[in-house]
Amino acid sequence: MADNAEILSGLAEIVEEVAGIDTAEVTREKSFVDDLDIDSLSMVEIAVQAEDKFGAKIPDDQLAELKTVGDAVDFIAKHQ
Amino acid sequence: MTDGVVVTGFGATTPLGGDAASTWEALLAGKSGVGTTQAEWTEKFDLPVHISAQLAVNPTEVLPRVQARRMDRCEQVAMVAAKEAWEHSGLGAIPGEDGAAVEAERLAVVLGAGIGGAPTLLAQDDLLEEHGLRKVSPLTVPMLMPNGPAAMVSLEYKAKGGVHSPASACATGAEALAWACKLLRDGEVDVVLAGGAESCIVPITVAGFVQARTLSSRNDDPERASRPFDTGRDGFVLGEGAGVLVLEREEFAKARGATVHGRLAGVGLTSDAFHITGPDPEGEGQVRAMRKAVENAGLQPSDVTHVNCHATSTVVGDVGESVAVRKALGDHPVLTAPKSALGHLVGGAGAVEGIISLLSVRDDVIPATLNLVDKDPKVELDVVAGEPRKTTVDAALNNSFGFGGHNASLLFTKP
């Protein structure tokens, strides 16, 4: 089980890999769409990689609700 | 009187070089881009062809990593060539940015591929079969769709004047330039990024071309394998690469003070409706394409001193083209066959060879056809061999023909 800090850093690595955004930019309060400019296609890639990394299933209807990095970290922490 | 169409920029990435200048230099130096295919699958599938013309510079080495990972290699090579062409044109700022020379609505893209994103299709199908839906990339469709290369370039340069993707197999790149020319003459737009791209050196395309008996299997001597017009020719060598030209309405280019490298003075597009892969043995469609291009430019056949041939190094095709050139233009044109050095870039060929034809006009030099040791006696025209030939080239005709019976001829002239 990864703690929240580990999930955040792991998620930041995935975002960097998929969208080329510096890991330091990927902080809890950032919106994936509005702040990090990540499109819907990249969000699917990020979700699949996060599922593999943390063993947390992210259904499509839930993915749409994960607006910020913090939302995603909390969801993964709860469902891993 | 319609506006003329001028070339203000060009870019290429080919088996001979990572840009247009290095490609041209290598071509004049008589270098070959053909080698042993660097892939494990030739042995795995026991393919009889182990040679190809792979890119001199991997596009992932020059594109930003994230941009590259969202694109099929065919889209990557289109982007590399487009970036060079845009830079070369001096258009500068992208439409919508301060100081942009062209409006987004007056900029179009006409760029196609012959095979396109098939490698992505195959790779993603493997993932689906092996790992199921979750592993299939959400980028699969934009990476494999035939309009992908054109669409990717339109995004990069904010082109809102239309994005068009001709698909005519090995004539695609040339057909793209022809349609771009028509758009500009109609005054639809001021500037077009036009060209062709291909990267399909993968097992299934090689196997398919092998089964169609079209590829050279001179595995022990790759650099001698592509030998258009030579009696020893035994098929083409599959290559990869892209070429993009910046074409502009002459008035527009003049008004912005652009450097003009030459003009696309005439275009001719015809079709054979004869056979799905074989050319019409009478060459009737090819003759009409060449004549149309010359008439379209307001010139006479006698004005065309040089033909940059499609000649792929197949037994039937090369002779057929030389006969068609004689019928269309006469005995005077001097020929060359750049696929002897580049291999066959399929959808990219017409655009890259269009650039080469333009450079022959600009620099008054015709590159040599490599490996032309024993010219086929049925080829009754002068073919440059051995060394490049310095000669005045006022008008160069560039031919491209494709599976499906597509014939495209482009006529380039001096500024």
CSV table of C-alpha atoms in Angstrom, one decimal:
chain,number,residue,atom,x,y,z
A,1,MET,CA,0.0,0.0,0.0
A,2,ALA,CA,1.4,3.3,-1.1
A,3,ASP,CA,0.9,6.4,1.1
A,4,ASN,CA,-0.5,9.6,-0.3
A,5,ALA,CA,3.0,11.1,-0.8
A,6,GLU,CA,4.1,8.0,-2.8
A,7,ILE,CA,0.9,8.1,-4.9
A,8,LEU,CA,1.5,11.7,-5.7
A,9,SER,CA,5.1,11.2,-6.8
A,10,GLY,CA,4.1,8.1,-8.7
A,11,LEU,CA,1.3,9.9,-10.4
A,12,ALA,CA,3.6,12.8,-11.2
A,13,GLU,CA,6.0,10.4,-13.0
A,14,ILE,CA,3.2,9.1,-15.1
A,15,VAL,CA,2.0,12.6,-16.0
A,16,GLU,CA,5.6,13.5,-17.0
A,17,GLU,CA,5.9,10.4,-19.1
A,18,VAL,CA,2.5,10.8,-20.9
A,19,ALA,CA,2.3,14.6,-21.2
A,20,GLY,CA,5.8,15.9,-20.7
A,21,ILE,CA,4.9,18.0,-17.7
A,22,ASP,CA,7.7,18.5,-15.1
A,23,THR,CA,7.0,16.4,-12.0
A,24,ALA,CA,7.4,19.5,-9.8
A,25,GLU,CA,4.4,21.0,-11.6
A,26,VAL,CA,2.1,18.1,-10.7
A,27,THR,CA,0.8,19.2,-7.3
A,28,ARG,CA,-2.4,18.3,-5.4
A,29,GLU,CA,-4.4,21.5,-6.3
A,30,LYS,CA,-3.7,21.4,-10.1
A,31,SER,CA,-6.5,20.7,-12.4
A,32,PHE,CA,-5.6,18.1,-15.1
A,33,VAL,CA,-7.5,20.0,-17.8
A,34,ASP,CA,-7.3,23.7,-16.8
A,35,ASP,CA,-3.8,23.8,-15.3
A,36,LEU,CA,-1.9,21.0,-16.8
A,37,ASP,CA,-3.5,21.2,-20.3
A,38,ILE,CA,-4.0,17.4,-20.4
A,39,ASP,CA,-6.5,16.2,-23.0
A,40,SER,CA,-9.0,13.4,-22.7
A,41,LEU,CA,-6.8,11.0,-24.6
A,42,SER,CA,-3.9,11.5,-22.3
A,43,MET,CA,-6.2,11.2,-19.3
A,44,VAL,CA,-7.1,7.7,-20.4
A,45,GLU,CA,-3.4,6.8,-20.7
A,46,ILE,CA,-2.6,8.2,-17.3
A,47,ALA,CA,-5.5,6.3,-15.7
A,48,VAL,CA,-4.4,3.0,-17.3
A,49,GLN,CA,-0.8,3.5,-16.1
A,50,ALA,CA,-2.0,4.5,-12.6
A,51,GLU,CA,-4.1,1.4,-12.4
A,52,ASP,CA,-1.1,-0.7,-13.3
A,53,LYS,CA,1.1,1.1,-10.8
A,54,PHE,CA,-1.2,1.2,-7.8
A,55,GLY,CA,-3.6,-1.6,-8.4
A,56,ALA,CA,-6.6,0.7,-8.1
A,57,LYS,CA,-9.3,0.3,-10.8
A,58,ILE,CA,-10.5,3.7,-12.1
A,59,PRO,CA,-13.9,3.3,-13.8
A,60,ASP,CA,-14.7,5.7,-16.7
A,61,ASP,CA,-17.5,7.5,-14.8
A,62,GLN,CA,-15.1,8.0,-11.8
A,63,LEU,CA,-12.3,9.2,-14.1
A,64,ALA,CA,-14.4,12.1,-15.3
A,65,GLU,CA,-14.9,13.2,-11.7
A,66,LEU,CA,-11.1,13.3,-11.0
A,67,LYS,CA,-10.7,17.0,-11.7
A,68,THR,CA,-7.5,17.7,-9.8
A,69,VAL,CA,-4.3,15.8,-9.0
A,70,GLY,CA,-5.5,15.7,-5.4
A,71,ASP,CA,-8.8,14.0,-6.4
A,72,ALA,CA,-6.8,11.3,-8.2
A,73,VAL,CA,-4.4,10.8,-5.3
A,74,ASP,CA,-7.3,10.4,-2.8
A,75,PHE,CA,-9.3,8.1,-5.1
A,76,ILE,CA,-6.2,5.8,-5.7
A,77,ALA,CA,-5.4,5.8,-1.9
A,78,LYS,CA,-9.0,4.7,-1.2
A,79,HIS,CA,-9.2,2.0,-3.9
A,80,GLN,CA,-5.7,0.5,-4.1
B,1,MET,CA,-5.2,35.0,-65.6
B,2,THR,CA,-4.7,33.0,-62.5
B,3,ASP,CA,-1.9,33.6,-60.0
B,4,GLY,CA,1.3,31.6,-60.3
B,5,VAL,CA,2.4,29.2,-57.6
B,6,VAL,CA,5.9,29.5,-56.2
B,7,VAL,CA,8.0,27.4,-53.8
B,8,THR,CA,9.3,29.4,-50.8
B,9,GLY,CA,10.4,26.6,-48.6
B,10,PHE,CA,11.0,22.9,-48.4
B,11,GLY,CA,12.0,20.2,-45.9
B,12,ALA,CA,12.8,16.5,-46.1
B,13,THR,CA,13.9,13.6,-44.0
B,14,THR,CA,15.1,10.7,-46.1
B,15,PRO,CA,17.4,7.7,-46.1
B,16,LEU,CA,20.1,10.0,-47.4
B,17,GLY,CA,19.8,12.7,-44.7
B,18,GLY,CA,17.8,14.3,-41.9
B,19,ASP,CA,17.0,17.4,-44.0
B,20,ALA,CA,16.7,18.6,-47.5
B,21,ALA,CA,20.2,20.0,-47.8
B,22,SER,CA,22.0,16.9,-46.6
B,23,THR,CA,19.8,14.7,-48.8
B,24,TRP,CA,20.6,16.8,-51.9
B,25,GLU,CA,24.3,16.8,-51.0
B,26,ALA,CA,24.4,13.0,-50.6
B,27,LEU,CA,22.5,12.5,-53.8
B,28,LEU,CA,25.0,14.6,-55.8
B,29,ALA,CA,27.8,12.7,-54.1
B,30,GLY,CA,26.4,9.5,-55.4
B,31,LYS,CA,25.7,8.0,-52.0
B,32,SER,CA,23.1,5.2,-51.4
B,33,GLY,CA,20.6,5.2,-48.6
B,34,VAL,CA,20.0,1.4,-49.0
B,35,GLY,CA,21.3,-1.0,-46.4
B,36,THR,CA,20.5,-4.2,-44.6
B,37,THR,CA,17.2,-3.8,-42.7
B,38,GLN,CA,17.9,-3.2,-39.0
B,39,ALA,CA,15.1,-5.3,-37.6
B,40,GLU,CA,14.8,-8.8,-36.1
B,41,TRP,CA,11.8,-9.8,-38.1
B,42,THR,CA,13.4,-10.5,-41.5
B,43,GLU,CA,14.7,-13.7,-40.0
B,44,LYS,CA,11.7,-14.4,-37.8
B,45,PHE,CA,9.4,-14.5,-40.8
B,46,ASP,CA,12.1,-15.9,-43.2
B,47,LEU,CA,11.4,-13.0,-45.6
B,48,PRO,CA,13.5,-13.2,-48.8
B,49,VAL,CA,14.2,-9.5,-48.7
B,50,HIS,CA,16.6,-8.2,-46.1
B,51,ILE,CA,17.3,-4.8,-47.5
B,52,SER,CA,15.5,-1.4,-47.3
B,53,ALA,CA,16.2,2.3,-47.2
B,54,GLN,CA,15.8,3.3,-43.6
B,55,LEU,CA,15.9,6.9,-42.4
B,56,ALA,CA,19.3,8.5,-41.9
B,57,VAL,CA,18.1,10.3,-38.8
B,58,ASN,CA,15.5,8.8,-36.5
B,59,PRO,CA,12.6,11.3,-36.1
B,60,THR,CA,12.4,10.7,-32.3
B,61,GLU,CA,15.9,12.2,-32.1
B,62,VAL,CA,14.7,15.6,-33.4
B,63,LEU,CA,11.0,15.9,-32.2
B,64,PRO,CA,10.0,16.7,-28.7
B,65,ARG,CA,9.5,13.4,-26.8
B,66,VAL,CA,5.8,13.9,-25.9
B,67,GLN,CA,4.9,15.1,-29.4
B,68,ALA,CA,6.7,12.0,-30.9
B,69,ARG,CA,5.0,9.5,-28.6
B,70,ARG,CA,1.5,10.7,-29.8
B,71,MET,CA,2.4,10.1,-33.4
B,72,ASP,CA,2.9,7.1,-35.8
B,73,ARG,CA,6.3,7.2,-37.3
B,74,CYS,CA,4.7,8.3,-40.6
B,75,GLU,CA,3.3,11.3,-38.8
B,76,GLN,CA,6.6,11.9,-37.2
B,77,VAL,CA,8.5,12.1,-40.5
B,78,ALA,CA,5.8,14.4,-41.9
B,79,MET,CA,6.2,16.7,-38.9
B,80,VAL,CA,10.0,16.8,-39.2
B,81,ALA,CA,9.8,17.7,-42.9
B,82,ALA,CA,7.1,20.3,-42.2
B,83,LYS,CA,9.1,22.0,-39.5
B,84,GLU,CA,12.1,22.3,-41.8
B,85,ALA,CA,9.9,23.6,-44.6
B,86,TRP,CA,8.2,26.2,-42.5
B,87,GLU,CA,11.5,27.4,-41.0
B,88,HIS,CA,13.0,27.6,-44.5
B,89,SER,CA,10.1,29.6,-45.9
B,90,GLY,CA,10.7,32.5,-43.5
B,91,LEU,CA,7.0,32.6,-42.7
B,92,GLY,CA,8.1,33.0,-39.1
B,93,ALA,CA,5.4,33.3,-36.5
B,94,ILE,CA,2.6,30.7,-36.5
B,95,PRO,CA,-0.8,32.2,-37.5
B,96,GLY,CA,-2.5,33.8,-34.6
B,97,GLU,CA,0.8,34.9,-33.0
B,98,ASP,CA,2.3,38.4,-33.2
B,99,GLY,CA,3.9,39.1,-36.5
B,100,ALA,CA,2.4,36.1,-38.4
B,101,ALA,CA,2.8,36.5,-42.1
B,102,VAL,CA,-0.2,34.4,-43.0
B,103,GLU,CA,-3.7,34.2,-41.5
B,104,ALA,CA,-4.8,30.8,-40.2
B,105,GLU,CA,-7.8,30.8,-42.5
B,106,ARG,CA,-5.5,31.4,-45.5
B,107,LEU,CA,-3.2,28.5,-44.7
B,108,ALA,CA,-4.0,24.9,-45.8
B,109,VAL,CA,-2.3,21.6,-45.5
B,110,VAL,CA,-2.3,19.0,-48.3
B,111,LEU,CA,-0.3,16.0,-47.2
B,112,GLY,CA,-0.9,12.3,-47.7
B,113,ALA,CA,0.6,8.9,-47.2
B,114,GLY,CA,0.4,5.7,-49.3
B,115,ILE,CA,0.2,3.2,-46.4
B,116,GLY,CA,0.1,5.6,-43.5
B,117,GLY,CA,-0.4,4.3,-39.9
B,118,ALA,CA,-0.5,0.6,-40.6
B,119,PRO,CA,2.4,0.0,-38.2
B,120,THR,CA,0.3,1.5,-35.4
B,121,LEU,CA,-2.7,-0.6,-36.4
B,122,LEU,CA,-0.6,-3.8,-36.2
B,123,ALA,CA,1.1,-2.9,-33.0
B,124,GLN,CA,-2.1,-2.0,-31.3
B,125,ASP,CA,-3.8,-5.1,-32.6
B,126,ASP,CA,-1.0,-7.2,-31.0
B,127,LEU,CA,-1.7,-5.5,-27.7
B,128,LEU,CA,-5.4,-6.2,-27.9
B,129,GLU,CA,-4.8,-9.8,-28.7
B,130,GLU,CA,-2.2,-10.3,-26.0
B,131,HIS,CA,-3.4,-8.1,-23.2
B,132,GLY,CA,-7.0,-7.0,-24.0
B,133,LEU,CA,-8.7,-3.7,-24.3
B,134,ARG,CA,-6.9,-1.8,-21.5
B,135,LYS,CA,-3.6,-1.9,-23.2
B,136,VAL,CA,-4.9,-0.4,-26.4
B,137,SER,CA,-3.8,3.2,-26.7
B,138,PRO,CA,-6.5,5.9,-26.8
B,139,LEU,CA,-4.3,7.4,-29.5
B,140,THR,CA,-4.6,4.4,-31.8
B,141,VAL,CA,-7.1,6.0,-34.2
B,142,PRO,CA,-5.4,9.4,-34.6
B,143,MET,CA,-2.1,7.5,-35.2
B,144,LEU,CA,-3.4,5.2,-37.8
B,145,MET,CA,-5.9,7.3,-39.7
B,146,PRO,CA,-4.7,8.2,-43.2
B,147,ASN,CA,-5.3,11.9,-42.7
B,148,GLY,CA,-3.2,11.8,-39.5
B,149,PRO,CA,0.0,13.3,-41.0
B,150,ALA,CA,-1.9,16.2,-42.5
B,151,ALA,CA,-3.9,16.8,-39.4
B,152,MET,CA,-0.9,16.7,-37.1
B,153,VAL,CA,0.9,19.3,-39.3
B,154,SER,CA,-2.3,21.5,-39.3
B,155,LEU,CA,-2.3,21.5,-35.5
B,156,GLU,CA,1.3,22.5,-35.4
B,157,TYR,CA,0.8,25.5,-37.7
B,158,LYS,CA,-2.8,26.4,-36.9
B,159,ALA,CA,-3.8,25.9,-40.5
B,160,LYS,CA,-7.6,26.5,-40.7
B,161,GLY,CA,-7.8,26.9,-44.5
B,162,GLY,CA,-8.5,23.2,-45.0
B,163,VAL,CA,-6.7,19.9,-44.4
B,164,HIS,CA,-6.6,17.5,-47.3
B,165,SER,CA,-5.1,14.0,-47.5
B,166,PRO,CA,-4.8,12.5,-51.0
B,167,ALA,CA,-4.2,8.8,-51.1
B,168,SER,CA,-2.8,7.5,-54.3
B,169,ALA,CA,-0.1,5.0,-53.2
B,170,CYS,CA,3.3,5.9,-54.6
B,171,ALA,CA,1.9,9.0,-56.4
B,172,THR,CA,0.5,10.5,-53.1
B,173,GLY,CA,3.2,13.1,-52.5
B,174,ALA,CA,3.1,14.4,-56.1
B,175,GLU,CA,-0.7,14.4,-56.1
B,176,ALA,CA,-0.7,16.4,-52.9
B,177,LEU,CA,1.5,19.1,-54.5
B,178,ALA,CA,-0.8,19.1,-57.5
B,179,TRP,CA,-3.9,19.7,-55.4
B,180,ALA,CA,-2.1,22.3,-53.4
B,181,CYS,CA,-1.3,24.1,-56.7
B,182,LYS,CA,-4.9,24.0,-57.7
B,183,LEU,CA,-6.1,25.5,-54.3
B,184,LEU,CA,-3.6,28.3,-54.7
B,185,ARG,CA,-4.5,29.1,-58.3
B,186,ASP,CA,-8.2,29.2,-57.3
B,187,GLY,CA,-7.3,31.7,-54.6
B,188,GLU,CA,-8.7,29.6,-51.9
B,189,VAL,CA,-5.7,30.2,-49.7
B,190,ASP,CA,-2.4,32.0,-49.7
B,191,VAL,CA,-0.1,29.3,-48.5
B,192,VAL,CA,-0.1,25.5,-48.5
B,193,LEU,CA,2.1,23.1,-46.6
B,194,ALA,CA,2.1,20.3,-49.2
B,195,GLY,CA,3.8,16.9,-49.4
B,196,GLY,CA,3.9,13.3,-48.6
B,197,ALA,CA,5.1,11.0,-45.9
B,198,GLU,CA,5.7,7.3,-45.3
B,199,SER,CA,7.2,4.9,-42.9
B,200,CYS,CA,6.0,1.3,-43.4
B,201,ILE,CA,9.1,-0.9,-43.3
B,202,VAL,CA,7.3,-3.5,-41.2
B,203,PRO,CA,6.8,-7.2,-41.8
B,204,ILE,CA,3.4,-7.2,-43.4
B,205,THR,CA,4.2,-4.5,-46.0
B,206,VAL,CA,7.5,-6.1,-46.9
B,207,ALA,CA,5.7,-9.5,-47.1
B,208,GLY,CA,2.9,-8.0,-49.3
B,209,PHE,CA,5.3,-6.4,-51.7
B,210,VAL,CA,7.3,-9.6,-51.8
B,211,GLN,CA,4.2,-11.6,-52.7
B,212,ALA,CA,3.4,-9.1,-55.4
B,213,ARG,CA,7.0,-9.8,-56.7
B,214,THR,CA,7.9,-6.1,-56.7
B,215,LEU,CA,11.0,-6.0,-54.4
B,216,SER,CA,14.6,-6.4,-55.1
B,217,SER,CA,16.2,-9.3,-53.3
B,218,ARG,CA,19.8,-8.4,-53.9
B,219,ASN,CA,20.5,-8.9,-50.2
B,220,ASP,CA,24.2,-9.4,-50.5
B,221,ASP,CA,24.8,-6.0,-52.1
B,222,PRO,CA,22.2,-3.5,-50.8
B,223,GLU,CA,23.7,-0.4,-52.3
B,224,ARG,CA,23.6,-1.9,-55.8
B,225,ALA,CA,20.0,-3.2,-55.4
B,226,SER,CA,18.1,-0.2,-56.7
B,227,ARG,CA,19.2,0.1,-60.3
B,228,PRO,CA,16.5,1.8,-62.5
B,229,PHE,CA,16.9,1.4,-66.2
B,230,ASP,CA,19.8,-1.2,-65.8
B,231,THR,CA,19.4,-4.6,-67.3
B,232,GLY,CA,20.2,-6.2,-63.9
B,233,ARG,CA,17.2,-4.6,-62.1
B,234,ASP,CA,15.0,-6.9,-60.1
B,235,GLY,CA,12.6,-4.7,-58.2
B,236,PHE,CA,12.4,-1.7,-56.0
B,237,VAL,CA,13.8,-1.1,-52.5
B,238,LEU,CA,11.3,-0.1,-49.9
B,239,GLY,CA,12.2,3.2,-48.2
B,240,GLU,CA,10.8,5.6,-45.7
B,241,GLY,CA,10.8,9.4,-45.4
B,242,ALA,CA,8.9,12.6,-46.1
B,243,GLY,CA,9.0,15.8,-48.0
B,244,VAL,CA,7.1,19.0,-47.5
B,245,LEU,CA,7.0,22.1,-49.6
B,246,VAL,CA,5.7,25.6,-48.8
B,247,LEU,CA,3.8,26.7,-51.8
B,248,GLU,CA,2.4,30.2,-52.1
B,249,ARG,CA,0.4,32.3,-54.4
B,250,GLU,CA,3.0,34.3,-56.2
B,251,GLU,CA,1.5,37.7,-55.4
B,252,PHE,CA,1.4,36.8,-51.7
B,253,ALA,CA,5.0,35.6,-51.7
B,254,LYS,CA,6.1,38.8,-53.5
B,255,ALA,CA,4.2,41.0,-51.1
B,256,ARG,CA,5.8,39.5,-48.1
B,257,GLY,CA,9.3,39.6,-49.7
B,258,ALA,CA,9.8,35.9,-49.6
B,259,THR,CA,12.7,34.1,-51.2
B,260,VAL,CA,11.4,32.2,-54.2
B,261,HIS,CA,13.3,29.0,-55.0
B,262,GLY,CA,11.3,28.1,-58.1
B,263,ARG,CA,7.8,27.7,-59.3
B,264,LEU,CA,5.4,24.8,-59.6
B,265,ALA,CA,4.4,25.9,-63.1
B,266,GLY,CA,2.2,23.0,-64.2
B,267,VAL,CA,0.5,19.8,-62.9
B,268,GLY,CA,-1.0,16.8,-64.6
B,269,LEU,CA,-3.1,14.1,-62.9
B,270,THR,CA,-4.6,11.2,-64.8
B,271,SER,CA,-5.6,7.6,-64.2
B,272,ASP,CA,-5.2,4.4,-66.1
B,273,ALA,CA,-8.3,2.3,-65.1
B,274,PHE,CA,-6.3,-0.6,-66.5
B,275,HIS,CA,-5.0,-2.8,-63.6
B,276,ILE,CA,-4.8,-2.5,-59.9
B,277,THR,CA,-1.0,-2.7,-59.8
B,278,GLY,CA,0.4,-2.9,-63.3
B,279,PRO,CA,0.8,0.2,-65.5
B,280,ASP,CA,-1.0,0.4,-68.8
B,281,PRO,CA,1.7,-1.1,-71.2
B,282,GLU,CA,0.9,1.7,-73.8
B,283,GLY,CA,1.6,4.3,-71.1
B,284,GLU,CA,-1.4,6.3,-72.3
B,285,GLY,CA,-2.2,7.6,-68.9
B,286,GLN,CA,1.4,8.5,-68.1
B,287,VAL,CA,1.7,10.3,-71.5
B,288,ARG,CA,-1.5,12.3,-70.8
B,289,ALA,CA,-0.3,13.3,-67.3
B,290,MET,CA,3.0,14.6,-68.7
B,291,ARG,CA,1.4,16.5,-71.5
B,292,LYS,CA,-1.2,18.0,-69.2
B,293,ALA,CA,1.5,19.3,-66.9
B,294,VAL,CA,3.4,20.9,-69.8
B,295,GLU,CA,0.2,22.4,-71.3
B,296,ASN,CA,-0.9,23.5,-67.8
B,297,ALA,CA,2.3,25.5,-67.5
B,298,GLY,CA,1.8,27.1,-70.9
B,299,LEU,CA,5.0,25.5,-72.2
B,300,GLN,CA,5.9,23.2,-75.1
B,301,PRO,CA,7.3,19.6,-74.8
B,302,SER,CA,10.5,21.0,-76.3
B,303,ASP,CA,10.9,23.3,-73.3
B,304,VAL,CA,11.2,20.3,-70.9
B,305,THR,CA,14.9,19.4,-70.8
B,306,HIS,CA,14.9,17.1,-67.9
B,307,VAL,CA,12.6,14.4,-66.4
B,308,ASN,CA,13.0,13.3,-62.8
B,309,CYS,CA,11.6,9.8,-63.3
B,310,HIS,CA,9.3,7.7,-61.1
B,311,ALA,CA,11.5,4.7,-62.3
B,312,THR,CA,11.5,2.3,-59.3
B,313,SER,CA,13.8,-0.4,-60.7
B,314,THR,CA,11.1,-2.8,-61.7
B,315,VAL,CA,11.5,-4.7,-65.0
B,316,VAL,CA,8.2,-3.5,-66.6
B,317,GLY,CA,7.8,-0.1,-65.0
B,318,ASP,CA,11.1,1.6,-66.0
B,319,VAL,CA,10.9,0.7,-69.7
B,320,GLY,CA,7.2,1.7,-69.8
B,321,GLU,CA,8.0,5.1,-68.3
B,322,SER,CA,10.9,5.8,-70.7
B,323,VAL,CA,8.6,4.9,-73.7
B,324,ALA,CA,5.9,7.2,-72.3
B,325,VAL,CA,8.4,10.1,-71.9
B,326,ARG,CA,9.4,9.7,-75.5
B,327,LYS,CA,5.8,9.7,-76.6
B,328,ALA,CA,4.8,12.7,-74.5
B,329,LEU,CA,7.9,14.9,-74.9
B,330,GLY,CA,10.2,13.6,-77.6
B,331,ASP,CA,13.8,12.3,-77.6
B,332,HIS,CA,15.5,15.3,-76.0
B,333,PRO,CA,14.7,15.0,-72.2
B,334,VAL,CA,17.6,13.9,-70.0
B,335,LEU,CA,16.4,11.5,-67.4
B,336,THR,CA,17.5,10.6,-63.9
B,337,ALA,CA,16.0,8.1,-61.3
B,338,PRO,CA,16.5,9.3,-57.7
B,339,LYS,CA,15.1,6.0,-56.3
B,340,SER,CA,18.4,4.5,-57.2
B,341,ALA,CA,19.8,6.2,-54.2
B,342,LEU,CA,16.7,6.9,-52.0
B,343,GLY,CA,14.9,3.7,-52.4
B,344,HIS,CA,11.1,4.0,-52.8
B,345,LEU,CA,9.5,6.2,-50.2
B,346,VAL,CA,6.0,5.3,-51.4
B,347,GLY,CA,3.7,8.1,-50.2
B,348,GLY,CA,6.7,10.3,-49.5
B,349,ALA,CA,8.4,9.7,-52.9
B,350,GLY,CA,6.6,12.3,-55.0
B,351,ALA,CA,7.2,15.2,-52.6
B,352,VAL,CA,10.9,14.3,-51.9
B,353,GLU,CA,11.6,13.9,-55.6
B,354,GLY,CA,9.6,17.1,-56.3
B,355,ILE,CA,12.1,18.9,-54.1
B,356,ILE,CA,15.0,17.2,-55.9
B,357,SER,CA,13.5,18.3,-59.3
B,358,LEU,CA,13.2,21.8,-58.0
B,359,LEU,CA,16.8,21.8,-56.8
B,360,SER,CA,17.9,20.6,-60.3
B,361,VAL,CA,16.2,23.6,-61.7
B,362,ARG,CA,17.7,25.9,-59.1
B,363,ASP,CA,21.2,24.6,-59.3
B,364,ASP,CA,21.4,23.6,-62.9
B,365,VAL,CA,22.6,20.1,-62.1
B,366,ILE,CA,21.0,16.6,-62.6
B,367,PRO,CA,22.0,14.0,-60.1
B,368,ALA,CA,23.2,10.7,-61.5
B,369,THR,CA,21.2,7.5,-61.5
B,370,LEU,CA,23.2,5.0,-59.3
B,371,ASN,CA,24.0,1.5,-60.5
B,372,LEU,CA,23.3,2.2,-64.2
B,373,VAL,CA,26.1,0.0,-65.6
B,374,ASP,CA,24.3,-1.7,-68.5
B,375,LYS,CA,21.4,0.4,-69.7
B,376,ASP,CA,18.4,-1.6,-70.9
B,377,PRO,CA,18.4,-1.2,-74.7
B,378,LYS,CA,14.6,-0.6,-74.6
B,379,VAL,CA,15.4,2.7,-72.8
B,380,GLU,CA,16.1,4.9,-75.7
B,381,LEU,CA,16.8,8.1,-73.9
B,382,ASP,CA,19.8,9.8,-72.3
B,383,VAL,CA,20.0,8.8,-68.6
B,384,VAL,CA,22.5,10.6,-66.4
B,385,ALA,CA,24.9,8.0,-64.8
B,386,GLY,CA,28.2,8.0,-63.1
B,387,GLU,CA,28.5,11.7,-62.3
B,388,PRO,CA,25.9,14.5,-61.8
B,389,ARG,CA,25.5,16.5,-65.0
B,390,LYS,CA,26.0,20.3,-65.0
B,391,THR,CA,23.5,21.6,-67.5
B,392,THR,CA,21.0,24.4,-67.7
B,393,VAL,CA,17.7,23.0,-66.4
B,394,ASP,CA,14.9,25.6,-67.2
B,395,ALA,CA,12.1,23.1,-66.7
B,396,ALA,CA,12.1,19.8,-65.0
B,397,LEU,CA,9.2,17.4,-65.1
B,398,ASN,CA,8.8,15.1,-62.1
B,399,ASN,CA,6.8,11.8,-62.5
B,400,SER,CA,5.1,9.7,-59.9
B,401,PHE,CA,2.9,6.7,-60.6
B,402,GLY,CA,1.0,4.6,-58.1
B,403,PHE,CA,-0.7,1.3,-57.6
B,404,GLY,CA,-4.3,1.9,-58.6
B,405,GLY,CA,-3.4,3.5,-61.9
B,406,HIS,CA,-2.5,7.0,-60.6
B,407,ASN,CA,-0.3,9.2,-62.7
B,408,ALA,CA,1.0,12.5,-61.4
B,409,SER,CA,3.4,14.8,-63.3
B,410,LEU,CA,4.7,18.1,-61.9
B,411,LEU,CA,6.5,20.8,-63.8
B,412,PHE,CA,9.1,22.9,-62.0
B,413,THR,CA,10.6,26.0,-63.5
B,414,LYS,CA,13.0,28.8,-62.4
B,415,PRO,CA,11.7,31.8,-60.4
